[in-house]
Amino acid sequence: AAEREGIPKEHLKFVSTAGLKAGGISIHHGKTWHGSKKNKSKTNPRRGLGLHFVPAQVRFTKEAHKSKLWRSYLQQHTNNNGNNNDFDPSTIP
């Protein structure tokens, strides 16, 4: 993902969770690039739970609609007039 975004490999710090056992947990900052290799098991699906804490004063920009994570939330909370109290009006030209 970092390569796709044009971030050189030498600018990255790699940390491994290879010792993480089944049922383990990884907690990281929301801006941390993270991922895992393909699940090779044919019988044990990988499950994950993501919790995102967002301060109450945060407002979404119009770019938030591009995010798979936030798109459905924004669609559900936008009224018929296209208004959403979670948007920062200063970001909309």
PDB file of N, CA and C in Angstrom:
ATOM      1  N   ALA A   1       0.826  -1.191   0.000  1.00  0.00           N
ATOM      2  CA  ALA A   1       0.000   0.000   0.000  1.00  0.00           C
ATOM      3  C   ALA A   1       0.869   1.253   0.000  1.00  0.00           C
ATOM      4  N   ALA A   2       1.930   1.215   0.786  1.00  0.00           N
ATOM      5  CA  ALA A   2       2.820   2.381   0.833  1.00  0.00           C
ATOM      6  C   ALA A   2       3.456   2.620  -0.534  1.00  0.00           C
ATOM      7  N   GLU A   3       3.873   1.553  -1.185  1.00  0.00           N
ATOM      8  CA  GLU A   3       4.465   1.667  -2.520  1.00  0.00           C
ATOM      9  C   GLU A   3       3.466   2.275  -3.494  1.00  0.00           C
ATOM     10  N   ARG A   4       2.220   1.849  -3.407  1.00  0.00           N
ATOM     11  CA  ARG A   4       1.167   2.375  -4.274  1.00  0.00           C
ATOM     12  C   ARG A   4       0.970   3.877  -4.055  1.00  0.00           C
ATOM     13  N   GLU A   5       1.242   4.337  -2.840  1.00  0.00           N
ATOM     14  CA  GLU A   5       1.088   5.754  -2.509  1.00  0.00           C
ATOM     15  C   GLU A   5       2.350   6.561  -2.783  1.00  0.00           C
ATOM     16  N   GLY A   6       3.386   5.881  -3.283  1.00  0.00           N
ATOM     17  CA  GLY A   6       4.622   6.581  -3.628  1.00  0.00           C
ATOM     18  C   GLY A   6       5.559   6.806  -2.453  1.00  0.00           C
ATOM     19  N   ILE A   7       5.383   6.053  -1.378  1.00  0.00           N
ATOM     20  CA  ILE A   7       6.260   6.190  -0.215  1.00  0.00           C
ATOM     21  C   ILE A   7       7.436   5.222  -0.381  1.00  0.00           C
ATOM     22  N   PRO A   8       8.660   5.763  -0.419  1.00  0.00           N
ATOM     23  CA  PRO A   8       9.828   4.899  -0.611  1.00  0.00           C
ATOM     24  C   PRO A   8      10.009   3.923   0.555  1.00  0.00           C
ATOM     25  N   LYS A   9      10.456   2.717   0.243  1.00  0.00           N
ATOM     26  CA  LYS A   9      10.642   1.672   1.245  1.00  0.00           C
ATOM     27  C   LYS A   9      11.589   2.119   2.365  1.00  0.00           C
ATOM     28  N   GLU A  10      12.611   2.909   2.011  1.00  0.00           N
ATOM     29  CA  GLU A  10      13.585   3.346   3.022  1.00  0.00           C
ATOM     30  C   GLU A  10      12.974   4.331   4.037  1.00  0.00           C
ATOM     31  N   HIS A  11      11.792   4.852   3.756  1.00  0.00           N
ATOM     32  CA  HIS A  11      11.111   5.748   4.702  1.00  0.00           C
ATOM     33  C   HIS A  11      10.207   4.988   5.674  1.00  0.00           C
ATOM     34  N   LEU A  12      10.127   3.685   5.506  1.00  0.00           N
ATOM     35  CA  LEU A  12       9.228   2.886   6.332  1.00  0.00           C
ATOM     36  C   LEU A  12       9.978   2.188   7.457  1.00  0.00           C
ATOM     37  N   LYS A  13       9.300   1.986   8.559  1.00  0.00           N
ATOM     38  CA  LYS A  13       9.827   1.187   9.662  1.00  0.00           C
ATOM     39  C   LYS A  13       8.937  -0.041   9.760  1.00  0.00           C
ATOM     40  N   PHE A  14       9.537  -1.215   9.603  1.00  0.00           N
ATOM     41  CA  PHE A  14       8.763  -2.449   9.618  1.00  0.00           C
ATOM     42  C   PHE A  14       8.762  -3.073  11.013  1.00  0.00           C
ATOM     43  N   VAL A  15       7.586  -3.439  11.446  1.00  0.00           N
ATOM     44  CA  VAL A  15       7.399  -4.112  12.731  1.00  0.00           C
ATOM     45  C   VAL A  15       6.629  -5.382  12.443  1.00  0.00           C
ATOM     46  N   SER A  16       7.037  -6.477  13.047  1.00  0.00           N
ATOM     47  CA  SER A  16       6.378  -7.755  12.792  1.00  0.00           C
ATOM     48  C   SER A  16       5.515  -8.180  13.968  1.00  0.00           C
ATOM     49  N   THR A  17       4.359  -8.719  13.640  1.00  0.00           N
ATOM     50  CA  THR A  17       3.503  -9.342  14.659  1.00  0.00           C
ATOM     51  C   THR A  17       3.489 -10.847  14.426  1.00  0.00           C
ATOM     52  N   ALA A  18       4.593 -11.366  13.876  1.00  0.00           N
ATOM     53  CA  ALA A  18       4.676 -12.791  13.556  1.00  0.00           C
ATOM     54  C   ALA A  18       4.463 -13.654  14.789  1.00  0.00           C
ATOM     55  N   GLY A  19       4.789 -13.145  15.964  1.00  0.00           N
ATOM     56  CA  GLY A  19       4.607 -13.915  17.190  1.00  0.00           C
ATOM     57  C   GLY A  19       3.200 -13.838  17.741  1.00  0.00           C
ATOM     58  N   LEU A  20       2.327 -13.134  17.069  1.00  0.00           N
ATOM     59  CA  LEU A  20       0.940 -13.000  17.523  1.00  0.00           C
ATOM     60  C   LEU A  20       0.226 -14.331  17.355  1.00  0.00           C
ATOM     61  N   LYS A  21      -0.292 -14.853  18.451  1.00  0.00           N
ATOM     62  CA  LYS A  21      -0.954 -16.155  18.422  1.00  0.00           C
ATOM     63  C   LYS A  21      -2.428 -16.015  18.052  1.00  0.00           C
ATOM     64  N   ALA A  22      -3.033 -17.115  17.645  1.00  0.00           N
ATOM     65  CA  ALA A  22      -4.457 -17.129  17.315  1.00  0.00           C
ATOM     66  C   ALA A  22      -5.237 -16.536  18.484  1.00  0.00           C
ATOM     67  N   GLY A  23      -6.149 -15.635  18.173  1.00  0.00           N
ATOM     68  CA  GLY A  23      -6.935 -14.973  19.214  1.00  0.00           C
ATOM     69  C   GLY A  23      -6.239 -13.754  19.784  1.00  0.00           C
ATOM     70  N   GLY A  24      -5.033 -13.461  19.275  1.00  0.00           N
ATOM     71  CA  GLY A  24      -4.262 -12.314  19.756  1.00  0.00           C
ATOM     72  C   GLY A  24      -4.843 -11.002  19.250  1.00  0.00           C
ATOM     73  N   ILE A  25      -4.257  -9.904  19.701  1.00  0.00           N
ATOM     74  CA  ILE A  25      -4.757  -8.589  19.331  1.00  0.00           C
ATOM     75  C   ILE A  25      -3.589  -7.680  18.960  1.00  0.00           C
ATOM     76  N   SER A  26      -3.821  -6.851  17.986  1.00  0.00           N
ATOM     77  CA  SER A  26      -2.848  -5.843  17.574  1.00  0.00           C
ATOM     78  C   SER A  26      -3.548  -4.484  17.679  1.00  0.00           C
ATOM     79  N   ILE A  27      -2.933  -3.569  18.393  1.00  0.00           N
ATOM     80  CA  ILE A  27      -3.496  -2.217  18.544  1.00  0.00           C
ATOM     81  C   ILE A  27      -2.476  -1.238  17.976  1.00  0.00           C
ATOM     82  N   HIS A  28      -2.946  -0.345  17.124  1.00  0.00           N
ATOM     83  CA  HIS A  28      -2.034   0.614  16.516  1.00  0.00           C
ATOM     84  C   HIS A  28      -2.755   1.930  16.232  1.00  0.00           C
ATOM     85  N   HIS A  29      -1.972   2.951  16.002  1.00  0.00           N
ATOM     86  CA  HIS A  29      -2.497   4.273  15.655  1.00  0.00           C
ATOM     87  C   HIS A  29      -3.232   4.172  14.323  1.00  0.00           C
ATOM     88  N   GLY A  30      -4.288   4.922  14.173  1.00  0.00           N
ATOM     89  CA  GLY A  30      -5.106   4.872  12.961  1.00  0.00           C
ATOM     90  C   GLY A  30      -4.377   5.242  11.687  1.00  0.00           C
ATOM     91  N   LYS A  31      -3.273   5.967  11.786  1.00  0.00           N
ATOM     92  CA  LYS A  31      -2.518   6.347  10.591  1.00  0.00           C
ATOM     93  C   LYS A  31      -1.383   5.369  10.292  1.00  0.00           C
ATOM     94  N   THR A  32      -1.305   4.293  11.053  1.00  0.00           N
ATOM     95  CA  THR A  32      -0.268   3.291  10.832  1.00  0.00           C
ATOM     96  C   THR A  32      -0.630   2.434   9.628  1.00  0.00           C
ATOM     97  N   TRP A  33       0.283   2.316   8.674  1.00  0.00           N
ATOM     98  CA  TRP A  33       0.079   1.419   7.551  1.00  0.00           C
ATOM     99  C   TRP A  33       0.188   0.011   8.105  1.00  0.00           C
ATOM    100  N   HIS A  34      -0.773  -0.812   7.826  1.00  0.00           N
ATOM    101  CA  HIS A  34      -0.751  -2.167   8.361  1.00  0.00           C
ATOM    102  C   HIS A  34      -1.439  -3.128   7.409  1.00  0.00           C
ATOM    103  N   GLY A  35      -1.132  -4.387   7.586  1.00  0.00           N
ATOM    104  CA  GLY A  35      -1.732  -5.408   6.737  1.00  0.00           C
ATOM    105  C   GLY A  35      -1.179  -6.767   7.111  1.00  0.00           C
ATOM    106  N   SER A  36      -1.620  -7.766   6.394  1.00  0.00           N
ATOM    107  CA  SER A  36      -1.140  -9.120   6.644  1.00  0.00           C
ATOM    108  C   SER A  36      -1.146  -9.895   5.336  1.00  0.00           C
ATOM    109  N   LYS A  37      -0.424 -10.978   5.353  1.00  0.00           N
ATOM    110  CA  LYS A  37      -0.390 -11.822   4.160  1.00  0.00           C
ATOM    111  C   LYS A  37      -1.702 -12.596   4.040  1.00  0.00           C
ATOM    112  N   LYS A  38      -1.871 -13.200   2.906  1.00  0.00           N
ATOM    113  CA  LYS A  38      -3.074 -13.982   2.632  1.00  0.00           C
ATOM    114  C   LYS A  38      -3.229 -15.112   3.655  1.00  0.00           C
ATOM    115  N   ASN A  39      -4.457 -15.361   4.064  1.00  0.00           N
ATOM    116  CA  ASN A  39      -4.751 -16.481   4.950  1.00  0.00           C
ATOM    117  C   ASN A  39      -4.637 -17.770   4.131  1.00  0.00           C
ATOM    118  N   LYS A  40      -3.688 -18.616   4.502  1.00  0.00           N
ATOM    119  CA  LYS A  40      -3.447 -19.841   3.743  1.00  0.00           C
ATOM    120  C   LYS A  40      -4.315 -21.007   4.204  1.00  0.00           C
ATOM    121  N   SER A  41      -5.041 -20.843   5.291  1.00  0.00           N
ATOM    122  CA  SER A  41      -5.867 -21.925   5.820  1.00  0.00           C
ATOM    123  C   SER A  41      -7.107 -22.131   4.947  1.00  0.00           C
ATOM    124  N   LYS A  42      -7.415 -23.379   4.704  1.00  0.00           N
ATOM    125  CA  LYS A  42      -8.626 -23.710   3.942  1.00  0.00           C
ATOM    126  C   LYS A  42      -9.822 -23.910   4.878  1.00  0.00           C
ATOM    127  N   THR A  43      -9.543 -24.054   6.181  1.00  0.00           N
ATOM    128  CA  THR A  43     -10.618 -24.371   7.131  1.00  0.00           C
ATOM    129  C   THR A  43     -10.842 -23.310   8.200  1.00  0.00           C
ATOM    130  N   ASN A  44      -9.871 -22.441   8.428  1.00  0.00           N
ATOM    131  CA  ASN A  44      -9.998 -21.422   9.481  1.00  0.00           C
ATOM    132  C   ASN A  44     -10.021 -20.020   8.875  1.00  0.00           C
ATOM    133  N   PRO A  45     -11.189 -19.428   8.737  1.00  0.00           N
ATOM    134  CA  PRO A  45     -11.252 -18.081   8.170  1.00  0.00           C
ATOM    135  C   PRO A  45     -10.631 -17.063   9.126  1.00  0.00           C
ATOM    136  N   ARG A  46     -10.072 -16.013   8.579  1.00  0.00           N
ATOM    137  CA  ARG A  46      -9.525 -14.927   9.390  1.00  0.00           C
ATOM    138  C   ARG A  46     -10.652 -13.974   9.719  1.00  0.00           C
ATOM    139  N   ARG A  47     -10.749 -13.617  10.959  1.00  0.00           N
ATOM    140  CA  ARG A  47     -11.775 -12.674  11.388  1.00  0.00           C
ATOM    141  C   ARG A  47     -11.093 -11.451  11.971  1.00  0.00           C
ATOM    142  N   GLY A  48     -11.704 -10.314  11.818  1.00  0.00           N
ATOM    143  CA  GLY A  48     -11.140  -9.092  12.378  1.00  0.00           C
ATOM    144  C   GLY A  48     -12.240  -8.176  12.878  1.00  0.00           C
ATOM    145  N   LEU A  49     -11.890  -7.355  13.798  1.00  0.00           N
ATOM    146  CA  LEU A  49     -12.804  -6.358  14.347  1.00  0.00           C
ATOM    147  C   LEU A  49     -12.065  -5.041  14.374  1.00  0.00           C
ATOM    148  N   GLY A  50     -12.637  -4.029  13.767  1.00  0.00           N
ATOM    149  CA  GLY A  50     -12.013  -2.711  13.753  1.00  0.00           C
ATOM    150  C   GLY A  50     -12.846  -1.722  14.550  1.00  0.00           C
ATOM    151  N   LEU A  51     -12.208  -1.024  15.443  1.00  0.00           N
ATOM    152  CA  LEU A  51     -12.859   0.043  16.212  1.00  0.00           C
ATOM    153  C   LEU A  51     -12.159   1.343  15.861  1.00  0.00           C
ATOM    154  N   HIS A  52     -12.939   2.350  15.511  1.00  0.00           N
ATOM    155  CA  HIS A  52     -12.379   3.635  15.120  1.00  0.00           C
ATOM    156  C   HIS A  52     -12.930   4.701  16.052  1.00  0.00           C
ATOM    157  N   PHE A  53     -12.053   5.323  16.804  1.00  0.00           N
ATOM    158  CA  PHE A  53     -12.458   6.384  17.716  1.00  0.00           C
ATOM    159  C   PHE A  53     -12.236   7.721  17.025  1.00  0.00           C
ATOM    160  N   VAL A  54     -13.296   8.500  16.913  1.00  0.00           N
ATOM    161  CA  VAL A  54     -13.232   9.784  16.236  1.00  0.00           C
ATOM    162  C   VAL A  54     -13.715  10.857  17.213  1.00  0.00           C
ATOM    163  N   PRO A  55     -12.883  11.854  17.503  1.00  0.00           N
ATOM    164  CA  PRO A  55     -13.315  12.919  18.418  1.00  0.00           C
ATOM    165  C   PRO A  55     -14.574  13.624  17.922  1.00  0.00           C
ATOM    166  N   ALA A  56     -15.398  14.076  18.845  1.00  0.00           N
ATOM    167  CA  ALA A  56     -16.687  14.691  18.502  1.00  0.00           C
ATOM    168  C   ALA A  56     -16.540  15.932  17.631  1.00  0.00           C
ATOM    169  N   GLN A  57     -15.437  16.660  17.751  1.00  0.00           N
ATOM    170  CA  GLN A  57     -15.269  17.902  16.987  1.00  0.00           C
ATOM    171  C   GLN A  57     -14.805  17.666  15.549  1.00  0.00           C
ATOM    172  N   VAL A  58     -14.506  16.424  15.195  1.00  0.00           N
ATOM    173  CA  VAL A  58     -14.046  16.111  13.839  1.00  0.00           C
ATOM    174  C   VAL A  58     -15.189  16.279  12.849  1.00  0.00           C
ATOM    175  N   ARG A  59     -14.890  16.851  11.698  1.00  0.00           N
ATOM    176  CA  ARG A  59     -15.859  17.016  10.621  1.00  0.00           C
ATOM    177  C   ARG A  59     -15.270  16.414   9.361  1.00  0.00           C
ATOM    178  N   PHE A  60     -16.095  15.737   8.578  1.00  0.00           N
ATOM    179  CA  PHE A  60     -15.649  15.094   7.350  1.00  0.00           C
ATOM    180  C   PHE A  60     -15.495  16.119   6.231  1.00  0.00           C
ATOM    181  N   THR A  61     -14.535  15.866   5.362  1.00  0.00           N
ATOM    182  CA  THR A  61     -14.388  16.677   4.157  1.00  0.00           C
ATOM    183  C   THR A  61     -15.149  15.980   3.029  1.00  0.00           C
ATOM    184  N   LYS A  62     -15.288  16.638   1.898  1.00  0.00           N
ATOM    185  CA  LYS A  62     -15.996  16.015   0.782  1.00  0.00           C
ATOM    186  C   LYS A  62     -15.247  14.782   0.276  1.00  0.00           C
ATOM    187  N   GLU A  63     -13.950  14.693   0.553  1.00  0.00           N
ATOM    188  CA  GLU A  63     -13.155  13.536   0.138  1.00  0.00           C
ATOM    189  C   GLU A  63     -13.563  12.269   0.891  1.00  0.00           C
ATOM    190  N   ALA A  64     -14.243  12.394   2.017  1.00  0.00           N
ATOM    191  CA  ALA A  64     -14.627  11.240   2.831  1.00  0.00           C
ATOM    192  C   ALA A  64     -15.549  10.287   2.066  1.00  0.00           C
ATOM    193  N   HIS A  65     -16.295  10.801   1.098  1.00  0.00           N
ATOM    194  CA  HIS A  65     -17.190   9.939   0.306  1.00  0.00           C
ATOM    195  C   HIS A  65     -16.417   8.907  -0.513  1.00  0.00           C
ATOM    196  N   LYS A  66     -15.113   9.151  -0.732  1.00  0.00           N
ATOM    197  CA  LYS A  66     -14.285   8.211  -1.489  1.00  0.00           C
ATOM    198  C   LYS A  66     -13.852   7.028  -0.633  1.00  0.00           C
ATOM    199  N   SER A  67     -13.986   7.149   0.668  1.00  0.00           N
ATOM    200  CA  SER A  67     -13.524   6.127   1.597  1.00  0.00           C
ATOM    201  C   SER A  67     -14.542   5.004   1.746  1.00  0.00           C
ATOM    202  N   LYS A  68     -14.101   3.759   1.535  1.00  0.00           N
ATOM    203  CA  LYS A  68     -14.995   2.616   1.745  1.00  0.00           C
ATOM    204  C   LYS A  68     -15.426   2.538   3.208  1.00  0.00           C
ATOM    205  N   LEU A  69     -14.548   2.983   4.097  1.00  0.00           N
ATOM    206  CA  LEU A  69     -14.831   2.919   5.525  1.00  0.00           C
ATOM    207  C   LEU A  69     -15.969   3.856   5.926  1.00  0.00           C
ATOM    208  N   TRP A  70     -15.957   5.092   5.422  1.00  0.00           N
ATOM    209  CA  TRP A  70     -16.916   6.098   5.890  1.00  0.00           C
ATOM    210  C   TRP A  70     -18.083   6.349   4.946  1.00  0.00           C
ATOM    211  N   ARG A  71     -18.007   5.873   3.700  1.00  0.00           N
ATOM    212  CA  ARG A  71     -19.033   6.184   2.693  1.00  0.00           C
ATOM    213  C   ARG A  71     -20.446   5.828   3.150  1.00  0.00           C
ATOM    214  N   SER A  72     -20.665   4.620   3.646  1.00  0.00           N
ATOM    215  CA  SER A  72     -22.028   4.224   4.031  1.00  0.00           C
ATOM    216  C   SER A  72     -22.527   5.044   5.220  1.00  0.00           C
ATOM    217  N   TYR A  73     -21.631   5.377   6.153  1.00  0.00           N
ATOM    218  CA  TYR A  73     -22.030   6.225   7.288  1.00  0.00           C
ATOM    219  C   TYR A  73     -22.518   7.578   6.782  1.00  0.00           C
ATOM    220  N   LEU A  74     -21.759   8.168   5.879  1.00  0.00           N
ATOM    221  CA  LEU A  74     -22.122   9.494   5.366  1.00  0.00           C
ATOM    222  C   LEU A  74     -23.426   9.447   4.581  1.00  0.00           C
ATOM    223  N   GLN A  75     -23.637   8.392   3.810  1.00  0.00           N
ATOM    224  CA  GLN A  75     -24.884   8.270   3.050  1.00  0.00           C
ATOM    225  C   GLN A  75     -26.074   8.141   3.993  1.00  0.00           C
ATOM    226  N   GLN A  76     -25.922   7.413   5.072  1.00  0.00           N
ATOM    227  CA  GLN A  76     -27.013   7.222   6.037  1.00  0.00           C
ATOM    228  C   GLN A  76     -27.326   8.485   6.819  1.00  0.00           C
ATOM    229  N   HIS A  77     -26.340   9.356   6.985  1.00  0.00           N
ATOM    230  CA  HIS A  77     -26.523  10.538   7.830  1.00  0.00           C
ATOM    231  C   HIS A  77     -26.647  11.842   7.035  1.00  0.00           C
ATOM    232  N   THR A  78     -26.899  11.737   5.754  1.00  0.00           N
ATOM    233  CA  THR A  78     -27.114  12.918   4.924  1.00  0.00           C
ATOM    234  C   THR A  78     -28.605  13.015   4.621  1.00  0.00           C
ATOM    235  N   ASN A  79     -29.184  14.186   4.880  1.00  0.00           N
ATOM    236  CA  ASN A  79     -30.629  14.326   4.669  1.00  0.00           C
ATOM    237  C   ASN A  79     -30.961  14.572   3.198  1.00  0.00           C
ATOM    238  N   ASN A  80     -32.248  14.713   2.883  1.00  0.00           N
ATOM    239  CA  ASN A  80     -32.702  14.865   1.492  1.00  0.00           C
ATOM    240  C   ASN A  80     -32.167  16.124   0.821  1.00  0.00           C
ATOM    241  N   ASN A  81     -31.763  17.112   1.613  1.00  0.00           N
ATOM    242  CA  ASN A  81     -31.221  18.351   1.053  1.00  0.00           C
ATOM    243  C   ASN A  81     -29.714  18.259   0.806  1.00  0.00           C
ATOM    244  N   GLY A  82     -29.139  17.079   1.108  1.00  0.00           N
ATOM    245  CA  GLY A  82     -27.705  16.908   0.931  1.00  0.00           C
ATOM    246  C   GLY A  82     -26.897  17.441   2.091  1.00  0.00           C
ATOM    247  N   ASN A  83     -27.571  17.789   3.189  1.00  0.00           N
ATOM    248  CA  ASN A  83     -26.874  18.343   4.349  1.00  0.00           C
ATOM    249  C   ASN A  83     -26.465  17.239   5.315  1.00  0.00           C
ATOM    250  N   ASN A  84     -25.314  17.439   5.913  1.00  0.00           N
ATOM    251  CA  ASN A  84     -24.804  16.509   6.909  1.00  0.00           C
ATOM    252  C   ASN A  84     -24.069  17.336   7.947  1.00  0.00           C
ATOM    253  N   ASN A  85     -24.496  17.267   9.191  1.00  0.00           N
ATOM    254  CA  ASN A  85     -23.871  18.059  10.243  1.00  0.00           C
ATOM    255  C   ASN A  85     -22.446  17.626  10.551  1.00  0.00           C
ATOM    256  N   ASP A  86     -22.033  16.496  10.017  1.00  0.00           N
ATOM    257  CA  ASP A  86     -20.682  16.019  10.255  1.00  0.00           C
ATOM    258  C   ASP A  86     -19.685  16.548   9.225  1.00  0.00           C
ATOM    259  N   PHE A  87     -20.151  17.349   8.258  1.00  0.00           N
ATOM    260  CA  PHE A  87     -19.257  17.920   7.260  1.00  0.00           C
ATOM    261  C   PHE A  87     -18.711  19.256   7.732  1.00  0.00           C
ATOM    262  N   ASP A  88     -17.459  19.511   7.378  1.00  0.00           N
ATOM    263  CA  ASP A  88     -16.843  20.812   7.620  1.00  0.00           C
ATOM    264  C   ASP A  88     -17.119  21.659   6.378  1.00  0.00           C
ATOM    265  N   PRO A  89     -18.000  22.673   6.468  1.00  0.00           N
ATOM    266  CA  PRO A  89     -18.362  23.455   5.281  1.00  0.00           C
ATOM    267  C   PRO A  89     -17.173  24.181   4.645  1.00  0.00           C
ATOM    268  N   SER A  90     -16.120  24.459   5.417  1.00  0.00           N
ATOM    269  CA  SER A  90     -14.979  25.174   4.850  1.00  0.00           C
ATOM    270  C   SER A  90     -14.204  24.321   3.848  1.00  0.00           C
ATOM    271  N   THR A  91     -14.449  23.003   3.803  1.00  0.00           N
ATOM    272  CA  THR A  91     -13.719  22.130   2.874  1.00  0.00           C
ATOM    273  C   THR A  91     -14.463  21.954   1.565  1.00  0.00           C
ATOM    274  N   ILE A  92     -15.660  22.487   1.464  1.00  0.00           N
ATOM    275  CA  ILE A  92     -16.460  22.317   0.249  1.00  0.00           C
ATOM    276  C   ILE A  92     -16.405  23.608  -0.565  1.00  0.00           C
ATOM    277  N   PRO A  93     -15.829  23.528  -1.773  1.00  0.00           N
ATOM    278  CA  PRO A  93     -15.685  24.753  -2.587  1.00  0.00           C
ATOM    279  C   PRO A  93     -17.021  25.288  -3.082  1.00  0.00           C
TER     280      PRO A  93
END
